[in-house]
Short mmCIF file of C-alpha atoms in Angstrom, two decimals:
data_model
loop_
_atom_site.label_atom_id
_atom_site.label_comp_id
_atom_site.label_asym_id
_atom_site.label_seq_id
_atom_site.Cartn_x
_atom_site.Cartn_y
_atom_site.Cartn_z
CA MET A 1 -26.24 2.79 -12.37
CA ILE A 2 -24.74 -0.70 -12.58
CA LEU A 3 -21.58 0.70 -14.15
CA PHE A 4 -21.28 3.29 -11.36
CA LYS A 5 -21.54 0.58 -8.69
CA TYR A 6 -18.98 -1.52 -10.52
CA ILE A 7 -16.52 1.39 -10.75
CA LEU A 8 -17.10 2.32 -7.10
CA ARG A 9 -16.54 -1.28 -6.00
CA ARG A 10 -13.32 -1.49 -8.02
CA LEU A 11 -12.07 1.80 -6.55
CA LEU A 12 -12.78 0.61 -3.01
CA TRP A 13 -10.94 -2.66 -3.67
CA ALA A 14 -8.02 -0.71 -5.15
CA CYS A 15 -7.83 1.47 -2.02
CA LEU A 16 -7.94 -1.58 0.23
CA ILE A 17 -5.19 -3.29 -1.77
CA LEU A 18 -3.00 -0.17 -1.63
CA VAL A 19 -3.44 0.02 2.15
CA LEU A 20 -2.55 -3.67 2.49
CA ILE A 21 0.50 -3.28 0.26
CA SER A 22 1.70 -0.29 2.29
CA PHE A 23 1.12 -2.20 5.54
CA PHE A 24 3.02 -5.29 4.42
CA SER A 25 5.83 -3.17 2.96
CA PHE A 26 6.12 -1.36 6.28
CA LEU A 27 6.08 -4.72 8.07
CA ILE A 28 8.82 -6.18 5.88
CA ILE A 29 11.00 -3.13 6.52
CA GLN A 30 10.52 -3.63 10.28
CA LEU A 31 11.30 -7.38 10.28
CA PRO A 32 15.12 -7.33 10.35
CA PRO A 33 16.63 -6.85 13.81
CA GLY A 34 17.48 -3.29 14.74
CA ASP A 35 16.48 -0.17 12.88
CA PHE A 36 18.08 2.56 10.82
CA LEU A 37 19.75 4.15 13.83
CA THR A 38 21.34 0.84 14.80
CA SER A 39 22.90 0.46 11.36
CA TYR A 40 23.84 4.15 11.39
CA LEU A 41 25.63 3.68 14.71
CA GLU A 42 27.50 0.68 13.28
CA ARG A 43 28.68 2.78 10.32
CA LEU A 44 29.81 5.53 12.67
CA THR A 45 31.67 3.00 14.81
CA LYS A 46 33.45 1.60 11.74
CA ALA A 47 34.43 5.15 10.80
CA GLY A 48 35.88 5.69 14.28
CA MET A 49 33.10 7.92 15.62
CA SER A 50 30.35 7.23 18.12
CA LEU A 51 27.13 8.56 19.62
CA ASP A 52 26.28 8.49 23.30
CA SER A 53 23.17 6.69 24.49
CA GLU A 54 21.33 9.95 25.29
CA THR A 55 21.74 11.17 21.71
CA MET A 56 20.60 7.79 20.37
CA ALA A 57 17.53 7.88 22.63
CA ALA A 58 16.74 11.43 21.52
CA LEU A 59 17.07 10.44 17.86
CA ARG A 60 14.87 7.36 18.39
CA HIS A 61 12.23 9.54 20.00
CA SER A 62 12.40 12.26 17.33
CA TYR A 63 12.01 9.69 14.53
CA GLY A 64 9.31 7.82 16.47
CA LEU A 65 11.32 4.59 16.50
CA ASP A 66 10.64 4.11 20.21
CA ARG A 67 6.92 3.58 19.55
CA PRO A 68 5.19 0.25 18.82
CA PHE A 69 4.98 -0.97 15.23
CA LEU A 70 1.27 -0.26 14.73
CA VAL A 71 1.63 3.26 16.13
CA GLN A 72 4.56 3.91 13.79
CA TYR A 73 2.56 2.63 10.82
CA GLY A 74 -0.54 4.60 11.81
CA ASN A 75 1.45 7.82 12.18
CA TRP A 76 3.23 7.26 8.87
CA PHE A 77 -0.01 6.42 7.04
CA TRP A 78 -1.87 9.41 8.47
CA ARG A 79 0.93 11.79 7.48
CA PHE A 80 1.18 10.15 4.04
CA LEU A 81 -2.56 10.72 3.45
CA HIS A 82 -1.96 14.39 4.21
CA GLY A 83 0.94 14.65 1.75
CA ASP A 84 3.79 14.36 4.25
CA MET A 85 6.17 11.56 3.27
CA GLY A 86 8.52 12.28 6.14
CA ILE A 87 12.28 12.69 6.29
CA SER A 88 14.69 10.31 4.59
CA PHE A 89 16.95 8.63 7.12
CA LEU A 90 19.66 8.22 4.52
CA TYR A 91 19.71 11.72 3.05
CA GLY A 92 18.44 13.71 6.03
CA MET A 93 16.01 15.68 3.85
CA ARG A 94 12.32 15.51 3.10
CA VAL A 95 11.34 12.56 0.91
CA GLU A 96 9.43 14.90 -1.42
CA HIS A 97 12.68 16.79 -2.13
CA VAL A 98 14.58 13.56 -2.78
CA ILE A 99 11.89 12.41 -5.23
CA ARG A 100 11.62 15.83 -6.89
CA GLU A 101 15.40 15.90 -7.34
CA ARG A 102 15.55 12.50 -9.03
CA LEU A 103 12.26 12.49 -10.95
CA PRO A 104 13.41 14.42 -14.08
CA VAL A 105 16.28 12.02 -14.80
CA THR A 106 14.00 9.04 -14.13
CA LEU A 107 11.39 10.36 -16.58
CA VAL A 108 14.02 11.02 -19.27
CA ILE A 109 15.39 7.48 -18.94
CA THR A 110 11.87 5.99 -18.92
CA LEU A 111 10.61 7.94 -21.93
CA THR A 112 13.81 7.33 -23.92
CA SER A 113 13.64 3.59 -23.29
CA MET A 114 9.95 3.52 -24.25
CA VAL A 115 10.65 5.31 -27.54
CA ILE A 116 13.48 2.88 -28.32
CA ILE A 117 11.35 -0.14 -27.38
CA TYR A 118 8.43 0.97 -29.57
CA ALA A 119 10.72 1.98 -32.44
CA ILE A 120 12.13 -1.55 -32.49
CA SER A 121 9.18 -3.71 -31.44
CA ILE A 122 6.44 -2.31 -33.68
CA PRO A 123 8.32 -2.79 -36.98
CA VAL A 124 9.56 -6.23 -35.86
CA GLY A 125 6.02 -7.20 -34.83
CA ILE A 126 4.58 -6.05 -38.15
CA TYR A 127 7.26 -7.94 -40.06
CA ALA A 128 6.72 -11.10 -37.99
CA ALA A 129 2.95 -10.88 -38.49
CA ARG A 130 3.30 -10.47 -42.26
CA HIS A 131 5.79 -13.36 -42.48
CA GLN A 132 4.08 -15.80 -40.15
CA TYR A 133 5.91 -19.08 -39.35
CA SER A 134 9.12 -17.85 -40.93
CA VAL A 135 12.54 -17.93 -39.30
CA ALA A 136 12.21 -14.20 -38.58
CA ASP A 137 8.86 -14.79 -36.85
CA PHE A 138 10.29 -17.51 -34.61
CA THR A 139 13.40 -15.44 -33.89
CA ALA A 140 11.30 -12.41 -32.93
CA ALA A 141 9.10 -14.62 -30.72
CA ILE A 142 12.12 -16.14 -28.98
CA PHE A 143 13.67 -12.72 -28.31
CA GLY A 144 10.28 -11.49 -27.10
CA PHE A 145 9.99 -14.37 -24.62
CA ILE A 146 13.56 -13.80 -23.44
CA GLY A 147 12.76 -10.12 -22.93
CA LEU A 148 9.66 -10.98 -20.92
CA ALA A 149 11.55 -13.51 -18.80
CA THR A 150 14.45 -11.17 -18.03
CA PRO A 151 13.98 -9.32 -14.73
CA ALA A 152 14.05 -5.55 -14.87
#
């Protein structure tokens, strides 16, 4: 029973943390002045095209950008809980389709890099452990620290 309570408590904390992360991510996206349509209009203007104010207002309304921040977040979060990730501003298609289109290549790159990493690191780690305090051990440790310190 104690283990069940512990697991339940950890799951509730995990849910709360995920909600807070999504909220602050949404907030950070909203912080810069303007919105996607403003930057889109600037790109159109640089390309020599334009949109009238009625079309901009209609687009703002259809994307829900004319609503307050908390309403936008609440709508997004509610739809996300029901499996609707919305429409990508950049690609003009559903986010699920964008993810589904790019996921296979991402998985291939991830799995290939993991195989390479393990194929190199396990033998080097075994060698360094068997030859403790040798030059090879220190070299492997230095390269390991450099690898950890290098941003992805």
